[in-house]
Short mmCIF file of C-alpha atoms in Angstrom, two decimals:
data_model
loop_
_atom_site.label_atom_id
_atom_site.label_comp_id
_atom_site.label_asym_id
_atom_site.label_seq_id
_atom_site.Cartn_x
_atom_site.Cartn_y
_atom_site.Cartn_z
CA MET A 1 130.79 6.80 24.99
CA ASN A 2 130.77 10.52 25.62
CA THR A 3 133.88 12.64 25.48
CA HIS A 4 133.98 16.07 27.11
CA LYS A 5 137.01 18.06 26.21
CA SER A 6 138.83 21.07 27.29
CA GLU A 7 142.54 21.73 26.76
CA LYS A 8 144.02 20.44 29.97
CA PHE A 9 141.17 18.32 31.42
CA HIS A 10 138.67 15.95 30.11
CA ALA A 11 136.25 13.39 31.46
CA LYS A 12 135.47 10.28 29.60
CA THR A 13 132.26 8.39 30.51
CA GLU A 14 131.82 4.67 29.94
CA THR A 15 128.59 2.84 30.85
CA GLU A 16 128.46 -1.01 31.17
CA GLY A 17 125.21 -2.37 32.42
CA ASN A 18 124.26 -0.22 35.39
CA VAL A 19 127.90 0.75 36.18
CA CYS A 20 128.92 4.14 34.93
CA THR A 21 132.64 4.91 35.12
CA VAL A 22 133.92 8.45 34.64
CA TYR A 23 137.64 8.70 33.85
CA LEU A 24 139.17 12.00 34.82
CA ILE A 25 142.19 12.84 32.59
CA GLY A 26 144.59 15.72 33.03
CA GLU A 27 144.45 18.58 35.56
CA LEU A 28 141.29 19.22 37.51
CA ASP A 29 141.51 22.76 38.89
CA LEU A 30 139.40 25.87 39.38
CA SER A 31 139.35 26.74 35.68
CA VAL A 32 137.78 23.40 34.56
CA ALA A 33 135.63 22.85 37.64
CA PRO A 34 132.46 24.05 35.74
CA ASP A 35 133.18 21.53 32.98
CA PHE A 36 133.49 18.69 35.50
CA ARG A 37 130.30 19.74 37.30
CA LEU A 38 128.49 19.72 33.98
CA VAL A 39 129.63 16.18 33.20
CA MET A 40 128.67 14.90 36.63
CA GLU A 41 125.34 16.64 37.08
CA PRO A 42 123.07 14.17 35.16
CA LEU A 43 124.96 11.13 36.62
CA VAL A 44 124.97 12.09 40.27
CA GLY A 45 121.19 12.13 40.54
CA ASP A 46 120.71 8.85 38.64
CA THR A 47 119.81 6.35 41.35
CA GLY A 48 119.79 3.47 38.85
CA LEU A 49 123.55 3.79 38.33
CA ASP A 50 126.52 2.57 40.24
CA LEU A 51 128.81 5.57 39.89
CA VAL A 52 132.57 5.09 39.71
CA ILE A 53 135.16 7.85 39.24
CA ASN A 54 138.52 6.54 38.03
CA LEU A 55 141.50 8.78 38.73
CA LYS A 56 144.34 6.81 37.19
CA ASP A 57 145.09 9.47 34.55
CA LEU A 58 144.41 12.45 36.79
CA LYS A 59 147.66 14.44 37.07
CA TYR A 60 146.53 17.14 39.43
CA ILE A 61 143.58 18.14 41.70
CA ASP A 62 143.05 21.26 43.77
CA SER A 63 140.70 21.99 46.65
CA THR A 64 137.99 22.93 44.11
CA GLY A 65 138.14 19.41 42.60
CA ILE A 66 138.24 17.82 46.03
CA GLY A 67 135.17 19.97 46.92
CA ILE A 68 133.26 18.66 43.92
CA LEU A 69 134.07 15.05 44.80
CA LEU A 70 132.86 15.84 48.30
CA SER A 71 129.52 17.20 47.04
CA ILE A 72 129.03 14.04 44.89
CA LEU A 73 129.79 11.96 47.93
CA LYS A 74 127.22 13.84 50.01
CA ALA A 75 124.58 13.71 47.30
CA ARG A 76 125.06 9.91 46.64
CA HIS A 77 125.22 9.17 50.31
CA GLY A 78 121.98 11.12 50.81
CA MET A 79 120.27 8.99 48.21
CA ASP A 80 121.80 5.79 49.58
CA VAL A 81 123.34 4.88 46.20
CA LYS A 82 126.76 3.65 45.21
CA PHE A 83 129.70 5.95 44.59
CA THR A 84 133.30 4.70 44.36
CA VAL A 85 136.57 6.44 43.59
CA THR A 86 139.21 4.10 42.16
CA GLU A 87 142.87 3.98 41.10
CA VAL A 88 143.88 7.11 43.03
CA PRO A 89 147.52 8.11 42.18
CA GLY A 90 149.89 8.42 45.16
CA HIS A 91 150.27 12.24 45.21
CA ILE A 92 146.46 12.65 45.02
CA GLN A 93 145.88 10.10 47.73
CA LYS A 94 148.20 12.14 49.91
CA LEU A 95 145.91 15.14 49.54
CA PHE A 96 142.80 13.02 50.23
CA ASP A 97 144.46 11.72 53.42
CA MET A 98 145.50 15.23 54.43
CA THR A 99 142.08 16.72 53.99
CA GLY A 100 140.34 13.76 55.58
CA ILE A 101 138.18 12.97 52.58
CA SER A 102 139.80 9.50 52.22
CA LYS A 103 137.69 8.03 55.00
CA PHE A 104 134.56 8.70 52.99
CA PHE A 105 136.03 6.85 49.99
CA ALA A 106 136.80 3.81 52.13
CA PRO A 107 135.16 0.63 50.66
CA GLN A 108 132.89 0.01 53.68
CA GLU A 109 131.34 3.51 53.17
CA ASN A 110 130.29 2.58 49.66
CA SER A 111 129.59 -1.13 49.73
CA HIS A 112 126.11 -1.08 51.24
CA MET B 1 175.69 29.11 44.60
CA SER B 2 175.70 32.66 45.98
CA ASP B 3 173.82 33.62 49.06
CA ASP B 4 171.89 36.24 47.22
CA VAL B 5 168.19 35.74 46.72
CA GLN B 6 167.22 35.94 43.06
CA LYS B 7 163.75 36.89 42.03
CA VAL B 8 161.46 35.80 39.24
CA ILE B 9 158.34 37.86 38.97
CA LEU B 10 155.18 37.00 37.12
CA GLN B 11 152.10 39.23 36.73
CA LEU B 12 148.87 37.63 35.60
CA PRO B 13 145.23 38.43 35.17
CA ALA B 14 143.31 37.26 38.25
CA ASN B 15 141.65 34.56 36.21
CA ALA B 16 141.40 30.83 36.78
CA GLU B 17 142.68 30.21 33.28
CA TYR B 18 146.16 31.45 34.21
CA VAL B 19 146.75 29.48 37.43
CA ASP B 20 148.28 26.58 35.41
CA ILE B 21 150.88 29.07 34.07
CA VAL B 22 151.96 29.64 37.69
CA ARG B 23 152.32 25.90 38.15
CA LEU B 24 154.43 25.58 35.04
CA ASN B 25 156.78 28.32 36.14
CA LEU B 26 156.99 26.84 39.63
CA TYR B 27 157.86 23.48 38.17
CA GLY B 28 160.65 25.01 36.08
CA ILE B 29 162.17 26.94 38.98
CA ALA B 30 161.77 24.24 41.68
CA SER B 31 163.25 21.49 39.53
CA LYS B 32 166.22 23.72 38.60
CA MET B 33 166.82 24.24 42.35
CA GLY B 34 166.87 20.47 42.92
CA PHE B 35 163.58 19.92 44.76
CA THR B 36 162.27 16.39 44.80
CA TYR B 37 159.23 15.40 42.76
CA GLU B 38 157.17 15.16 45.95
CA ASP B 39 158.14 18.62 47.14
CA ILE B 40 157.32 20.06 43.74
CA GLU B 41 153.87 18.41 43.80
CA ASP B 42 153.31 19.83 47.26
CA MET B 43 154.27 23.34 46.18
CA LYS B 44 152.12 23.16 43.02
CA VAL B 45 149.04 22.49 45.15
CA ALA B 46 149.88 25.14 47.76
CA VAL B 47 150.71 27.85 45.24
CA SER B 48 147.60 27.14 43.19
CA GLU B 49 145.39 27.42 46.33
CA ALA B 50 146.93 30.87 47.05
CA CYS B 51 146.22 31.92 43.46
CA ASN B 52 142.67 30.44 43.63
CA ASN B 53 141.97 32.67 46.62
CA SER B 54 143.05 35.75 44.69
CA VAL B 55 141.03 34.69 41.60
CA LEU B 56 137.90 33.87 43.61
CA TYR B 57 137.81 36.48 46.34
CA ALA B 58 140.02 39.48 45.55
CA TYR B 59 138.24 41.28 42.68
CA GLY B 60 134.68 39.87 42.54
CA GLN B 61 133.46 40.35 38.96
CA GLU B 62 136.05 43.03 38.22
CA ASP B 63 139.28 42.51 36.37
CA GLY B 64 142.40 42.49 38.45
CA LEU B 65 145.99 41.34 38.61
CA VAL B 66 147.90 38.82 40.67
CA ASP B 67 151.64 39.11 41.19
CA VAL B 68 153.58 36.00 41.84
CA ILE B 69 157.14 36.43 43.08
CA PHE B 70 159.48 33.50 43.22
CA GLU B 71 162.47 34.09 45.55
CA VAL B 72 165.22 31.62 44.89
CA GLY B 73 167.44 31.43 47.91
CA PRO B 74 170.39 29.21 48.62
CA GLY B 75 168.40 26.77 50.73
CA ALA B 76 164.74 27.61 50.12
CA LEU B 77 162.17 28.75 47.66
CA SER B 78 159.65 31.37 48.69
CA ILE B 79 156.67 32.12 46.59
CA THR B 80 154.59 35.26 47.21
CA VAL B 81 151.11 35.59 45.77
CA LYS B 82 149.81 39.17 45.96
CA ASP B 83 146.62 40.83 44.91
CA GLU B 84 145.21 44.28 45.50
CA GLY B 85 141.57 43.33 45.91
CA GLU B 86 139.27 42.67 48.82
CA SER B 87 141.02 41.10 51.76
CA PHE B 88 140.74 37.44 52.43
CA ASP B 89 138.94 36.67 55.63
CA GLY B 90 138.29 33.44 57.45
CA LEU B 91 141.85 33.06 58.59
CA ASP B 92 140.93 33.06 62.27
CA THR B 93 139.39 29.65 62.08
CA PRO B 94 141.59 27.03 63.73
CA ASP B 95 143.10 24.75 61.12
CA ASN B 96 141.60 21.53 62.51
CA ARG B 97 138.13 22.79 61.95
CA LEU B 98 138.79 23.07 58.26
CA THR B 99 139.57 19.44 57.72
CA LEU B 100 137.14 16.55 57.59
CA HIS B 101 138.91 14.23 60.00
CA ASP B 102 136.50 14.53 62.85
CA LYS B 103 133.39 14.97 60.81
CA GLU B 104 130.52 12.82 59.62
CA LEU B 105 129.64 13.14 55.95
CA ASN B 106 126.41 14.88 56.79
CA ASP B 107 128.21 17.60 58.72
CA VAL B 108 130.82 18.27 56.03
CA GLN B 109 130.89 21.71 54.45
CA VAL B 110 132.28 21.93 50.98
CA GLY B 111 135.01 24.56 50.88
CA GLY B 112 137.70 25.83 53.28
CA LEU B 113 140.22 23.19 52.40
CA GLY B 114 142.52 25.39 50.37
CA PHE B 115 144.00 27.28 53.24
CA TYR B 116 144.48 24.15 55.23
CA LEU B 117 146.39 22.56 52.31
CA MET B 118 148.73 25.55 52.03
CA GLN B 119 149.71 25.15 55.66
CA ALA B 120 150.01 21.38 55.52
CA LEU B 121 152.18 21.30 52.39
CA MET B 122 154.63 24.11 52.97
CA ASP B 123 157.29 24.74 55.69
CA ASP B 124 156.15 28.36 56.30
CA VAL B 125 152.98 30.23 55.37
CA SER B 126 152.36 33.87 56.02
CA VAL B 127 149.21 35.71 55.13
CA VAL B 128 148.91 39.42 55.42
CA SER B 129 145.55 40.82 54.55
CA GLU B 130 144.60 44.47 54.98
CA ALA B 131 141.14 45.77 54.33
CA GLY B 132 140.97 47.43 50.90
CA LYS B 133 144.69 46.83 50.23
CA GLY B 134 144.61 43.17 49.16
CA THR B 135 146.24 40.04 50.42
CA VAL B 136 149.89 38.87 50.39
CA VAL B 137 150.43 35.17 50.85
CA THR B 138 154.04 33.94 51.19
CA LEU B 139 154.80 30.21 51.01
CA THR B 140 158.21 28.86 51.80
CA LYS B 141 159.69 25.40 51.19
CA ARG B 142 163.21 24.53 52.31
CA LEU B 143 165.52 22.38 50.26
CA ASN B 144 166.39 19.23 52.09
CA PHE B 145 169.78 17.90 51.18
CA SER B 146 169.86 15.22 53.81
CA GLU B 147 169.56 12.40 51.28
CA GLU B 148 171.53 13.63 48.34
CA LYS B 149 174.57 15.58 49.41
CA VAL B 150 175.96 17.82 46.67
#
């Protein structure tokens, strides 16, 4: 298990078989966006992994964070490999619905 | 409560590290005014997006300052985010083009969601941007007493 820490945000990575789950904890905003990108960089390109991002402990996300999720979606979609976002808290789901990113997180988009 | 508008003014470095300080102050002021949890969450996102714009676009690599003015009125909270850097362009784009609702994943551009979120989450948004004189964004949320009457 790898732990990447900064004061208000950290990402915890757990790998079980070929499923890699990244737990986002705290506040994902502009100031920690580079940390998040750094954590995700080696994982996004790994076609042997089923990549899951778990948001249950994410307290806050801004458009920068949503933008990073979108780039991951695009990259994984382009490689035709799995990417799922799970346990989205209500107030974050609201932002996903508002911006229109939710439809790309829908199960049918990721289940093939 | 008096009808006077009371002001709380914050001045911060235009640096991403300080945007959470704005959110903390907003939380304090908005909860004192009696806003609901959901309204406070909405305002946190909108105000942070306004600050992000100043941090990202106003001063380039140079140091600069962002003023955040909270105006506490009897029925509404207005938050003004002001910088004196480069003006913020791209405001002429119709809102619907900034969202992803009508797009396929391959056509999606990353970015441009911040301004849309401000408009979607607040009751009023005004942006005044003058070349060389910076940008002033004012965001207003009205208190809704319809459910809990004082």
